[in-house]
Amino acid sequence: MVTKKIEQALNKQIELEASSSQYYLAMASWAENNGLSGVAAFFYQHSDEERMHMLKLIKYLNERGGKAIIPALKQPPKDFKSLQYAFDNLLKHEVMVSNEINKLVDDCLKEKDYTTHNFLQWYVSEQIEEEALARTILDKLNLIGNDKGGLYLFDRDLQNISVQSAAADNAGGKK
Ligand code: FEO
């Protein structure tokens, strides 16, 4: 059984994962409308992953005697001024999510909720991967600068990353 405090904290995280999914969906749609099909595939895939993060939390909270609340969400931005800007925001957003997960882990220790603490370790590892991936992509973008040929290859690379990531998810690698 989770305490009220942990129930509230998990519901806050459910909302954050849901809004992350919407945010990346907005980036995917923007990229698709700008001819960047690989970047779009990457963000569509990332949006799906965030939804899966949200679902895991909903199911866990309900299983532990809490009540998961499905949140209303704010509309994400319609436009992103550049690829650099979009990926910069991806990294900033993931760093913020990592901080929130850390606070949640800390709440669990304070409440002596070792079961939820254990459950959240999956999210701690996931955040390390997500931040590292965002940094790697930003480094690539910085190398490319304004080179059109480089951008073509970058878009193709992101398509490949998305295909591999989807295959890993289907094989149960991320769940
Ligand atoms: Fe679910 Fe990217 O944090």
Short mmCIF file of N, CA and C and ligand atoms in Angstrom, two decimals:
data_model
loop_
_atom_site.label_atom_id
_atom_site.label_comp_id
_atom_site.label_asym_id
_atom_site.label_seq_id
_atom_site.Cartn_x
_atom_site.Cartn_y
_atom_site.Cartn_z
N MET A 1 0.86 -1.21 0.00
CA MET A 1 0.00 0.00 0.00
C MET A 1 0.89 1.25 0.00
N VAL A 2 0.60 2.16 -0.89
CA VAL A 2 1.39 3.41 -0.92
C VAL A 2 0.75 4.44 0.02
N THR A 3 1.58 5.33 0.55
CA THR A 3 1.03 6.42 1.39
C THR A 3 0.44 7.49 0.47
N LYS A 4 -0.32 8.40 1.07
CA LYS A 4 -0.93 9.51 0.29
C LYS A 4 0.17 10.34 -0.39
N LYS A 5 1.26 10.54 0.35
CA LYS A 5 2.34 11.37 -0.18
C LYS A 5 2.95 10.73 -1.44
N ILE A 6 3.17 9.42 -1.37
CA ILE A 6 3.75 8.71 -2.52
C ILE A 6 2.72 8.64 -3.66
N GLU A 7 1.47 8.46 -3.30
CA GLU A 7 0.42 8.44 -4.32
C GLU A 7 0.42 9.77 -5.10
N GLN A 8 0.51 10.87 -4.36
CA GLN A 8 0.52 12.19 -5.02
C GLN A 8 1.76 12.35 -5.88
N ALA A 9 2.89 11.92 -5.34
CA ALA A 9 4.16 12.08 -6.08
C ALA A 9 4.15 11.23 -7.35
N LEU A 10 3.59 10.02 -7.27
CA LEU A 10 3.53 9.15 -8.46
C LEU A 10 2.56 9.74 -9.49
N ASN A 11 1.47 10.33 -9.01
CA ASN A 11 0.54 10.97 -9.94
C ASN A 11 1.18 12.17 -10.64
N LYS A 12 2.02 12.87 -9.92
CA LYS A 12 2.73 14.00 -10.54
C LYS A 12 3.67 13.47 -11.64
N GLN A 13 4.30 12.34 -11.35
CA GLN A 13 5.20 11.75 -12.35
C GLN A 13 4.42 11.22 -13.56
N ILE A 14 3.23 10.68 -13.31
CA ILE A 14 2.37 10.22 -14.42
C ILE A 14 2.09 11.39 -15.35
N GLU A 15 1.78 12.54 -14.76
CA GLU A 15 1.51 13.73 -15.57
C GLU A 15 2.74 14.17 -16.36
N LEU A 16 3.89 14.09 -15.71
CA LEU A 16 5.12 14.51 -16.39
C LEU A 16 5.45 13.59 -17.57
N GLU A 17 5.27 12.28 -17.38
CA GLU A 17 5.55 11.34 -18.48
C GLU A 17 4.54 11.55 -19.62
N ALA A 18 3.29 11.81 -19.25
CA ALA A 18 2.26 12.06 -20.28
C ALA A 18 2.58 13.33 -21.05
N SER A 19 2.98 14.37 -20.34
CA SER A 19 3.27 15.62 -21.06
C SER A 19 4.56 15.49 -21.86
N SER A 20 5.50 14.65 -21.41
CA SER A 20 6.71 14.41 -22.20
C SER A 20 6.32 13.74 -23.52
N SER A 21 5.39 12.78 -23.44
CA SER A 21 4.95 12.08 -24.64
C SER A 21 4.32 13.07 -25.64
N GLN A 22 3.50 13.99 -25.13
CA GLN A 22 2.87 15.00 -26.00
C GLN A 22 3.92 15.94 -26.60
N TYR A 23 4.87 16.32 -25.78
CA TYR A 23 5.92 17.25 -26.21
C TYR A 23 6.72 16.65 -27.38
N TYR A 24 7.09 15.37 -27.23
CA TYR A 24 7.88 14.73 -28.29
C TYR A 24 7.02 14.44 -29.53
N LEU A 25 5.73 14.26 -29.29
CA LEU A 25 4.82 14.08 -30.42
C LEU A 25 4.76 15.38 -31.24
N ALA A 26 4.76 16.51 -30.55
CA ALA A 26 4.77 17.81 -31.24
C ALA A 26 6.06 17.97 -32.05
N MET A 27 7.18 17.53 -31.48
CA MET A 27 8.46 17.61 -32.20
C MET A 27 8.43 16.70 -33.43
N ALA A 28 7.83 15.51 -33.27
CA ALA A 28 7.75 14.55 -34.39
C ALA A 28 6.95 15.15 -35.54
N SER A 29 5.82 15.74 -35.21
CA SER A 29 4.96 16.29 -36.24
C SER A 29 5.65 17.48 -36.94
N TRP A 30 6.32 18.31 -36.15
CA TRP A 30 7.06 19.44 -36.72
C TRP A 30 8.14 18.92 -37.69
N ALA A 31 8.89 17.89 -37.26
CA ALA A 31 9.97 17.36 -38.11
C ALA A 31 9.38 16.76 -39.40
N GLU A 32 8.25 16.06 -39.26
CA GLU A 32 7.61 15.45 -40.43
C GLU A 32 7.20 16.52 -41.44
N ASN A 33 6.69 17.63 -40.93
CA ASN A 33 6.27 18.72 -41.83
C ASN A 33 7.45 19.48 -42.43
N ASN A 34 8.63 19.22 -41.93
CA ASN A 34 9.82 19.89 -42.46
C ASN A 34 10.74 18.95 -43.23
N GLY A 35 10.18 17.83 -43.67
CA GLY A 35 10.93 16.91 -44.54
C GLY A 35 12.00 16.09 -43.84
N LEU A 36 11.95 16.05 -42.50
CA LEU A 36 12.97 15.30 -41.76
C LEU A 36 12.35 13.99 -41.26
N SER A 37 12.22 13.02 -42.17
CA SER A 37 11.47 11.82 -41.81
C SER A 37 12.19 10.97 -40.76
N GLY A 38 13.53 10.98 -40.77
CA GLY A 38 14.27 10.21 -39.76
C GLY A 38 14.11 10.83 -38.37
N VAL A 39 14.20 12.15 -38.32
CA VAL A 39 14.02 12.86 -37.03
C VAL A 39 12.59 12.63 -36.53
N ALA A 40 11.63 12.68 -37.47
CA ALA A 40 10.22 12.45 -37.09
C ALA A 40 10.07 11.04 -36.51
N ALA A 41 10.66 10.04 -37.16
CA ALA A 41 10.56 8.65 -36.67
C ALA A 41 11.14 8.55 -35.27
N PHE A 42 12.27 9.24 -35.05
CA PHE A 42 12.92 9.22 -33.74
C PHE A 42 11.98 9.77 -32.67
N PHE A 43 11.36 10.94 -32.95
CA PHE A 43 10.49 11.55 -31.93
C PHE A 43 9.17 10.80 -31.77
N TYR A 44 8.65 10.21 -32.85
CA TYR A 44 7.44 9.39 -32.69
C TYR A 44 7.74 8.22 -31.74
N GLN A 45 8.89 7.61 -31.98
CA GLN A 45 9.30 6.47 -31.15
C GLN A 45 9.50 6.91 -29.69
N HIS A 46 10.12 8.07 -29.52
CA HIS A 46 10.39 8.59 -28.18
C HIS A 46 9.08 8.92 -27.47
N SER A 47 8.14 9.45 -28.22
CA SER A 47 6.83 9.76 -27.66
C SER A 47 6.16 8.47 -27.16
N ASP A 48 6.25 7.41 -27.95
CA ASP A 48 5.68 6.11 -27.55
C ASP A 48 6.33 5.61 -26.26
N GLU A 49 7.65 5.80 -26.15
CA GLU A 49 8.36 5.34 -24.95
C GLU A 49 7.86 6.08 -23.71
N GLU A 50 7.63 7.38 -23.86
CA GLU A 50 7.15 8.16 -22.70
C GLU A 50 5.75 7.69 -22.29
N ARG A 51 4.95 7.35 -23.29
CA ARG A 51 3.62 6.82 -22.96
C ARG A 51 3.75 5.50 -22.18
N MET A 52 4.72 4.69 -22.59
CA MET A 52 4.96 3.42 -21.89
C MET A 52 5.44 3.71 -20.45
N HIS A 53 6.28 4.74 -20.27
CA HIS A 53 6.71 5.11 -18.91
C HIS A 53 5.50 5.50 -18.06
N MET A 54 4.59 6.24 -18.68
CA MET A 54 3.37 6.67 -17.98
C MET A 54 2.52 5.44 -17.60
N LEU A 55 2.33 4.54 -18.56
CA LEU A 55 1.48 3.35 -18.31
C LEU A 55 2.03 2.49 -17.18
N LYS A 56 3.35 2.32 -17.17
CA LYS A 56 3.98 1.52 -16.10
C LYS A 56 3.65 2.11 -14.73
N LEU A 57 3.70 3.44 -14.64
CA LEU A 57 3.40 4.12 -13.37
C LEU A 57 1.93 3.97 -12.99
N ILE A 58 1.04 4.12 -13.98
CA ILE A 58 -0.41 3.99 -13.71
C ILE A 58 -0.70 2.60 -13.15
N LYS A 59 -0.16 1.58 -13.84
CA LYS A 59 -0.44 0.20 -13.42
C LYS A 59 0.15 -0.09 -12.04
N TYR A 60 1.36 0.40 -11.82
CA TYR A 60 2.01 0.18 -10.52
C TYR A 60 1.18 0.81 -9.39
N LEU A 61 0.82 2.08 -9.59
CA LEU A 61 0.09 2.80 -8.55
C LEU A 61 -1.24 2.12 -8.23
N ASN A 62 -1.98 1.70 -9.26
CA ASN A 62 -3.26 1.03 -9.02
C ASN A 62 -3.06 -0.32 -8.31
N GLU A 63 -2.00 -1.02 -8.69
CA GLU A 63 -1.69 -2.32 -8.06
C GLU A 63 -1.35 -2.18 -6.58
N ARG A 64 -0.76 -1.03 -6.24
CA ARG A 64 -0.31 -0.82 -4.85
C ARG A 64 -1.36 -0.15 -3.98
N GLY A 65 -2.59 -0.17 -4.43
CA GLY A 65 -3.68 0.36 -3.60
C GLY A 65 -3.87 1.87 -3.70
N GLY A 66 -3.16 2.51 -4.63
CA GLY A 66 -3.37 3.94 -4.85
C GLY A 66 -4.37 4.14 -5.98
N LYS A 67 -4.59 5.39 -6.34
CA LYS A 67 -5.52 5.68 -7.44
C LYS A 67 -4.79 6.56 -8.45
N ALA A 68 -4.53 5.97 -9.63
CA ALA A 68 -3.85 6.74 -10.68
C ALA A 68 -4.84 7.72 -11.30
N ILE A 69 -4.37 8.94 -11.52
CA ILE A 69 -5.22 9.96 -12.14
C ILE A 69 -4.71 10.25 -13.55
N ILE A 70 -5.62 10.15 -14.51
CA ILE A 70 -5.24 10.44 -15.89
C ILE A 70 -5.33 11.96 -16.07
N PRO A 71 -4.18 12.60 -16.36
CA PRO A 71 -4.16 14.07 -16.32
C PRO A 71 -4.63 14.75 -17.60
N ALA A 72 -5.13 15.98 -17.43
CA ALA A 72 -5.35 16.86 -18.59
C ALA A 72 -3.99 17.45 -18.94
N LEU A 73 -3.76 17.68 -20.22
CA LEU A 73 -2.42 18.14 -20.63
C LEU A 73 -2.49 19.48 -21.35
N LYS A 74 -1.43 20.27 -21.16
CA LYS A 74 -1.33 21.55 -21.87
C LYS A 74 -0.89 21.29 -23.31
N GLN A 75 -1.29 22.16 -24.20
CA GLN A 75 -0.86 22.00 -25.59
C GLN A 75 0.64 22.29 -25.72
N PRO A 76 1.40 21.37 -26.32
CA PRO A 76 2.83 21.64 -26.51
C PRO A 76 3.04 22.66 -27.64
N PRO A 77 4.28 23.18 -27.81
CA PRO A 77 4.52 24.14 -28.90
C PRO A 77 4.20 23.54 -30.27
N LYS A 78 3.82 24.42 -31.22
CA LYS A 78 3.51 23.94 -32.58
C LYS A 78 4.75 23.95 -33.44
N ASP A 79 5.66 24.86 -33.12
CA ASP A 79 6.86 25.02 -33.95
C ASP A 79 8.12 25.04 -33.11
N PHE A 80 9.21 24.63 -33.74
CA PHE A 80 10.53 24.63 -33.09
C PHE A 80 11.46 25.35 -34.06
N LYS A 81 12.23 26.32 -33.56
CA LYS A 81 12.91 27.19 -34.52
C LYS A 81 14.04 26.51 -35.29
N SER A 82 14.58 25.43 -34.78
CA SER A 82 15.62 24.70 -35.52
C SER A 82 15.76 23.30 -34.93
N LEU A 83 16.50 22.47 -35.64
CA LEU A 83 16.77 21.12 -35.13
C LEU A 83 17.56 21.19 -33.84
N GLN A 84 18.56 22.09 -33.85
CA GLN A 84 19.40 22.30 -32.67
C GLN A 84 18.53 22.64 -31.45
N TYR A 85 17.59 23.54 -31.70
CA TYR A 85 16.69 23.98 -30.63
C TYR A 85 15.85 22.80 -30.12
N ALA A 86 15.34 21.99 -31.05
CA ALA A 86 14.50 20.85 -30.65
C ALA A 86 15.31 19.87 -29.79
N PHE A 87 16.53 19.55 -30.23
CA PHE A 87 17.32 18.56 -29.47
C PHE A 87 17.88 19.14 -28.18
N ASP A 88 18.14 20.44 -28.19
CA ASP A 88 18.55 21.11 -26.96
C ASP A 88 17.43 21.00 -25.92
N ASN A 89 16.22 21.17 -26.39
CA ASN A 89 15.06 21.06 -25.49
C ASN A 89 14.82 19.63 -25.05
N LEU A 90 15.12 18.69 -25.91
CA LEU A 90 15.01 17.27 -25.52
C LEU A 90 15.94 17.01 -24.33
N LEU A 91 17.19 17.47 -24.45
CA LEU A 91 18.15 17.23 -23.36
C LEU A 91 17.70 17.94 -22.08
N LYS A 92 17.33 19.22 -22.20
CA LYS A 92 16.89 19.97 -21.00
C LYS A 92 15.69 19.28 -20.34
N HIS A 93 14.79 18.81 -21.17
CA HIS A 93 13.59 18.16 -20.65
C HIS A 93 13.95 16.88 -19.91
N GLU A 94 14.86 16.10 -20.49
CA GLU A 94 15.24 14.83 -19.85
C GLU A 94 16.00 15.07 -18.54
N VAL A 95 16.82 16.12 -18.49
CA VAL A 95 17.53 16.45 -17.25
C VAL A 95 16.50 16.80 -16.17
N MET A 96 15.49 17.56 -16.56
CA MET A 96 14.43 17.93 -15.61
C MET A 96 13.69 16.67 -15.12
N VAL A 97 13.39 15.75 -16.06
CA VAL A 97 12.71 14.50 -15.67
C VAL A 97 13.59 13.70 -14.70
N SER A 98 14.89 13.63 -14.97
CA SER A 98 15.81 12.91 -14.06
C SER A 98 15.76 13.52 -12.67
N ASN A 99 15.74 14.85 -12.59
CA ASN A 99 15.67 15.51 -11.28
C ASN A 99 14.39 15.14 -10.55
N GLU A 100 13.31 15.07 -11.29
CA GLU A 100 12.02 14.72 -10.67
C GLU A 100 12.02 13.27 -10.18
N ILE A 101 12.62 12.39 -10.98
CA ILE A 101 12.72 10.98 -10.55
C ILE A 101 13.56 10.90 -9.27
N ASN A 102 14.65 11.64 -9.24
CA ASN A 102 15.50 11.63 -8.04
C ASN A 102 14.74 12.10 -6.80
N LYS A 103 13.90 13.13 -6.99
CA LYS A 103 13.11 13.64 -5.85
C LYS A 103 12.12 12.57 -5.38
N LEU A 104 11.57 11.87 -6.35
CA LEU A 104 10.61 10.80 -6.04
C LEU A 104 11.30 9.67 -5.26
N VAL A 105 12.51 9.32 -5.68
CA VAL A 105 13.28 8.29 -4.99
C VAL A 105 13.56 8.74 -3.56
N ASP A 106 13.88 10.01 -3.41
CA ASP A 106 14.16 10.57 -2.09
C ASP A 106 12.89 10.52 -1.21
N ASP A 107 11.74 10.86 -1.81
CA ASP A 107 10.46 10.79 -1.07
C ASP A 107 10.22 9.36 -0.55
N CYS A 108 10.54 8.38 -1.40
CA CYS A 108 10.33 6.97 -1.02
C CYS A 108 11.17 6.61 0.21
N LEU A 109 12.40 7.10 0.23
CA LEU A 109 13.27 6.80 1.37
C LEU A 109 12.71 7.45 2.63
N LYS A 110 12.26 8.70 2.48
CA LYS A 110 11.70 9.42 3.65
C LYS A 110 10.46 8.71 4.18
N GLU A 111 9.66 8.17 3.28
CA GLU A 111 8.41 7.48 3.67
C GLU A 111 8.64 6.00 3.99
N LYS A 112 9.88 5.57 3.87
CA LYS A 112 10.24 4.15 4.07
C LYS A 112 9.44 3.22 3.14
N ASP A 113 9.20 3.69 1.92
CA ASP A 113 8.49 2.87 0.93
C ASP A 113 9.54 2.21 0.02
N TYR A 114 10.06 1.09 0.50
CA TYR A 114 11.15 0.44 -0.22
C TYR A 114 10.67 -0.29 -1.47
N THR A 115 9.40 -0.63 -1.51
CA THR A 115 8.85 -1.29 -2.70
C THR A 115 8.83 -0.32 -3.88
N THR A 116 8.32 0.89 -3.62
CA THR A 116 8.29 1.89 -4.70
C THR A 116 9.72 2.33 -5.04
N HIS A 117 10.55 2.39 -4.03
CA HIS A 117 11.96 2.74 -4.26
C HIS A 117 12.57 1.75 -5.25
N ASN A 118 12.29 0.48 -5.03
CA ASN A 118 12.81 -0.57 -5.89
C ASN A 118 12.23 -0.45 -7.31
N PHE A 119 10.93 -0.22 -7.39
CA PHE A 119 10.25 -0.06 -8.68
C PHE A 119 10.87 1.09 -9.49
N LEU A 120 11.25 2.17 -8.79
CA LEU A 120 11.75 3.36 -9.48
C LEU A 120 13.18 3.21 -10.01
N GLN A 121 13.86 2.16 -9.57
CA GLN A 121 15.25 2.00 -10.06
C GLN A 121 15.29 1.83 -11.59
N TRP A 122 14.24 1.24 -12.14
CA TRP A 122 14.16 1.10 -13.61
C TRP A 122 14.18 2.49 -14.26
N TYR A 123 13.47 3.43 -13.65
CA TYR A 123 13.41 4.80 -14.20
C TYR A 123 14.75 5.52 -14.04
N VAL A 124 15.43 5.23 -12.94
CA VAL A 124 16.75 5.86 -12.73
C VAL A 124 17.69 5.44 -13.87
N SER A 125 17.70 4.14 -14.19
CA SER A 125 18.58 3.64 -15.27
C SER A 125 18.13 4.20 -16.61
N GLU A 126 16.85 4.23 -16.83
CA GLU A 126 16.30 4.73 -18.09
C GLU A 126 16.73 6.18 -18.33
N GLN A 127 16.72 6.98 -17.26
CA GLN A 127 17.10 8.39 -17.41
C GLN A 127 18.57 8.54 -17.79
N ILE A 128 19.42 7.67 -17.28
CA ILE A 128 20.85 7.74 -17.64
C ILE A 128 20.97 7.54 -19.15
N GLU A 129 20.25 6.52 -19.66
CA GLU A 129 20.28 6.22 -21.11
C GLU A 129 19.72 7.39 -21.93
N GLU A 130 18.61 7.94 -21.47
CA GLU A 130 17.94 8.99 -22.26
C GLU A 130 18.78 10.25 -22.32
N GLU A 131 19.39 10.61 -21.20
CA GLU A 131 20.24 11.81 -21.21
C GLU A 131 21.46 11.58 -22.10
N ALA A 132 22.05 10.38 -22.02
CA ALA A 132 23.25 10.09 -22.82
C ALA A 132 22.92 10.15 -24.31
N LEU A 133 21.77 9.60 -24.68
CA LEU A 133 21.36 9.61 -26.08
C LEU A 133 21.16 11.05 -26.58
N ALA A 134 20.50 11.87 -25.78
CA ALA A 134 20.27 13.26 -26.18
C ALA A 134 21.60 14.00 -26.34
N ARG A 135 22.55 13.74 -25.44
CA ARG A 135 23.87 14.40 -25.55
C ARG A 135 24.61 13.95 -26.81
N THR A 136 24.55 12.65 -27.11
CA THR A 136 25.24 12.12 -28.30
C THR A 136 24.66 12.77 -29.56
N ILE A 137 23.35 12.88 -29.61
CA ILE A 137 22.71 13.47 -30.80
C ILE A 137 23.08 14.94 -30.93
N LEU A 138 23.09 15.65 -29.81
CA LEU A 138 23.46 17.08 -29.86
C LEU A 138 24.90 17.26 -30.32
N ASP A 139 25.80 16.38 -29.88
CA ASP A 139 27.21 16.44 -30.31
C ASP A 139 27.29 16.27 -31.83
N LYS A 140 26.51 15.31 -32.36
CA LYS A 140 26.50 15.08 -33.81
C LYS A 140 26.02 16.34 -34.53
N LEU A 141 24.96 16.92 -34.03
CA LEU A 141 24.40 18.13 -34.67
C LEU A 141 25.41 19.27 -34.66
N ASN A 142 26.13 19.41 -33.57
CA ASN A 142 27.14 20.47 -33.49
C ASN A 142 28.25 20.25 -34.51
N LEU A 143 28.60 18.98 -34.73
CA LEU A 143 29.64 18.66 -35.72
C LEU A 143 29.18 19.02 -37.13
N ILE A 144 27.92 18.76 -37.41
CA ILE A 144 27.37 18.98 -38.75
C ILE A 144 27.28 20.47 -39.10
N GLY A 145 26.89 21.29 -38.12
CA GLY A 145 26.70 22.72 -38.38
C GLY A 145 25.65 22.92 -39.46
N ASN A 146 26.01 23.67 -40.51
CA ASN A 146 25.03 23.95 -41.58
C ASN A 146 25.24 23.08 -42.82
N ASP A 147 26.01 22.02 -42.69
CA ASP A 147 26.32 21.18 -43.84
C ASP A 147 25.10 20.33 -44.25
N LYS A 148 24.60 20.57 -45.49
CA LYS A 148 23.36 19.89 -45.93
C LYS A 148 23.56 18.37 -46.08
N GLY A 149 24.73 17.98 -46.59
CA GLY A 149 25.02 16.55 -46.76
C GLY A 149 25.05 15.87 -45.39
N GLY A 150 25.64 16.57 -44.43
CA GLY A 150 25.71 16.05 -43.06
C GLY A 150 24.32 15.89 -42.48
N LEU A 151 23.45 16.84 -42.78
CA LEU A 151 22.09 16.80 -42.26
C LEU A 151 21.32 15.60 -42.85
N TYR A 152 21.57 15.32 -44.13
CA TYR A 152 20.93 14.17 -44.79
C TYR A 152 21.34 12.88 -44.05
N LEU A 153 22.65 12.76 -43.77
CA LEU A 153 23.13 11.55 -43.09
C LEU A 153 22.61 11.47 -41.65
N PHE A 154 22.53 12.63 -41.01
CA PHE A 154 22.02 12.70 -39.63
C PHE A 154 20.57 12.17 -39.59
N ASP A 155 19.78 12.64 -40.55
CA ASP A 155 18.38 12.22 -40.61
C ASP A 155 18.29 10.70 -40.82
N ARG A 156 19.16 10.18 -41.69
CA ARG A 156 19.17 8.74 -41.95
C ARG A 156 19.60 7.96 -40.68
N ASP A 157 20.60 8.50 -39.98
CA ASP A 157 21.06 7.86 -38.73
C ASP A 157 19.93 7.76 -37.71
N LEU A 158 19.17 8.84 -37.60
CA LEU A 158 18.09 8.85 -36.61
C LEU A 158 17.00 7.86 -36.98
N GLN A 159 16.79 7.69 -38.29
CA GLN A 159 15.84 6.68 -38.75
C GLN A 159 16.31 5.30 -38.26
N ASN A 160 17.61 5.04 -38.41
CA ASN A 160 18.17 3.74 -37.99
C ASN A 160 18.05 3.55 -36.48
N ILE A 161 18.35 4.61 -35.72
CA ILE A 161 18.24 4.51 -34.25
C ILE A 161 16.80 4.15 -33.87
N SER A 162 15.83 4.75 -34.56
CA SER A 162 14.42 4.51 -34.23
C SER A 162 14.02 3.08 -34.54
N VAL A 163 14.51 2.56 -35.68
CA VAL A 163 14.18 1.18 -36.06
C VAL A 163 14.77 0.22 -35.03
N GLN A 164 16.03 0.46 -34.62
CA GLN A 164 16.68 -0.43 -33.64
C GLN A 164 15.97 -0.36 -32.29
N SER A 165 15.61 0.86 -31.91
CA SER A 165 14.96 1.05 -30.62
C SER A 165 13.58 0.38 -30.60
N ALA A 166 12.84 0.49 -31.71
CA ALA A 166 11.52 -0.15 -31.80
C ALA A 166 11.68 -1.67 -31.72
N ALA A 167 12.73 -2.20 -32.39
CA ALA A 167 12.96 -3.64 -32.39
C ALA A 167 13.29 -4.10 -30.95
N ALA A 168 14.10 -3.30 -30.24
CA ALA A 168 14.46 -3.66 -28.85
C ALA A 168 13.21 -3.65 -27.97
N ASP A 169 12.33 -2.66 -28.18
CA ASP A 169 11.09 -2.58 -27.40
C ASP A 169 10.22 -3.79 -27.66
N ASN A 170 10.11 -4.18 -28.96
CA ASN A 170 9.27 -5.32 -29.31
C ASN A 170 9.81 -6.61 -28.73
N ALA A 171 11.16 -6.65 -28.59
CA ALA A 171 11.77 -7.86 -28.03
C ALA A 171 11.73 -7.85 -26.51
N GLY A 172 11.16 -6.75 -25.95
CA GLY A 172 11.04 -6.67 -24.49
C GLY A 172 12.25 -6.08 -23.81
N GLY A 173 13.19 -5.53 -24.62
CA GLY A 173 14.43 -5.01 -24.06
C GLY A 173 14.26 -3.83 -23.13
N LYS A 174 13.21 -2.98 -23.35
CA LYS A 174 13.08 -1.78 -22.54
C LYS A 174 11.98 -1.91 -21.48
N LYS A 175 11.36 -3.07 -21.41
CA LYS A 175 10.20 -3.14 -20.51
C LYS A 175 10.54 -3.91 -19.25
FE1 FEO B 1 10.19 9.14 -19.28
FE2 FEO B 1 12.24 10.58 -21.04
O1 FEO B 1 11.52 10.32 -19.39
#
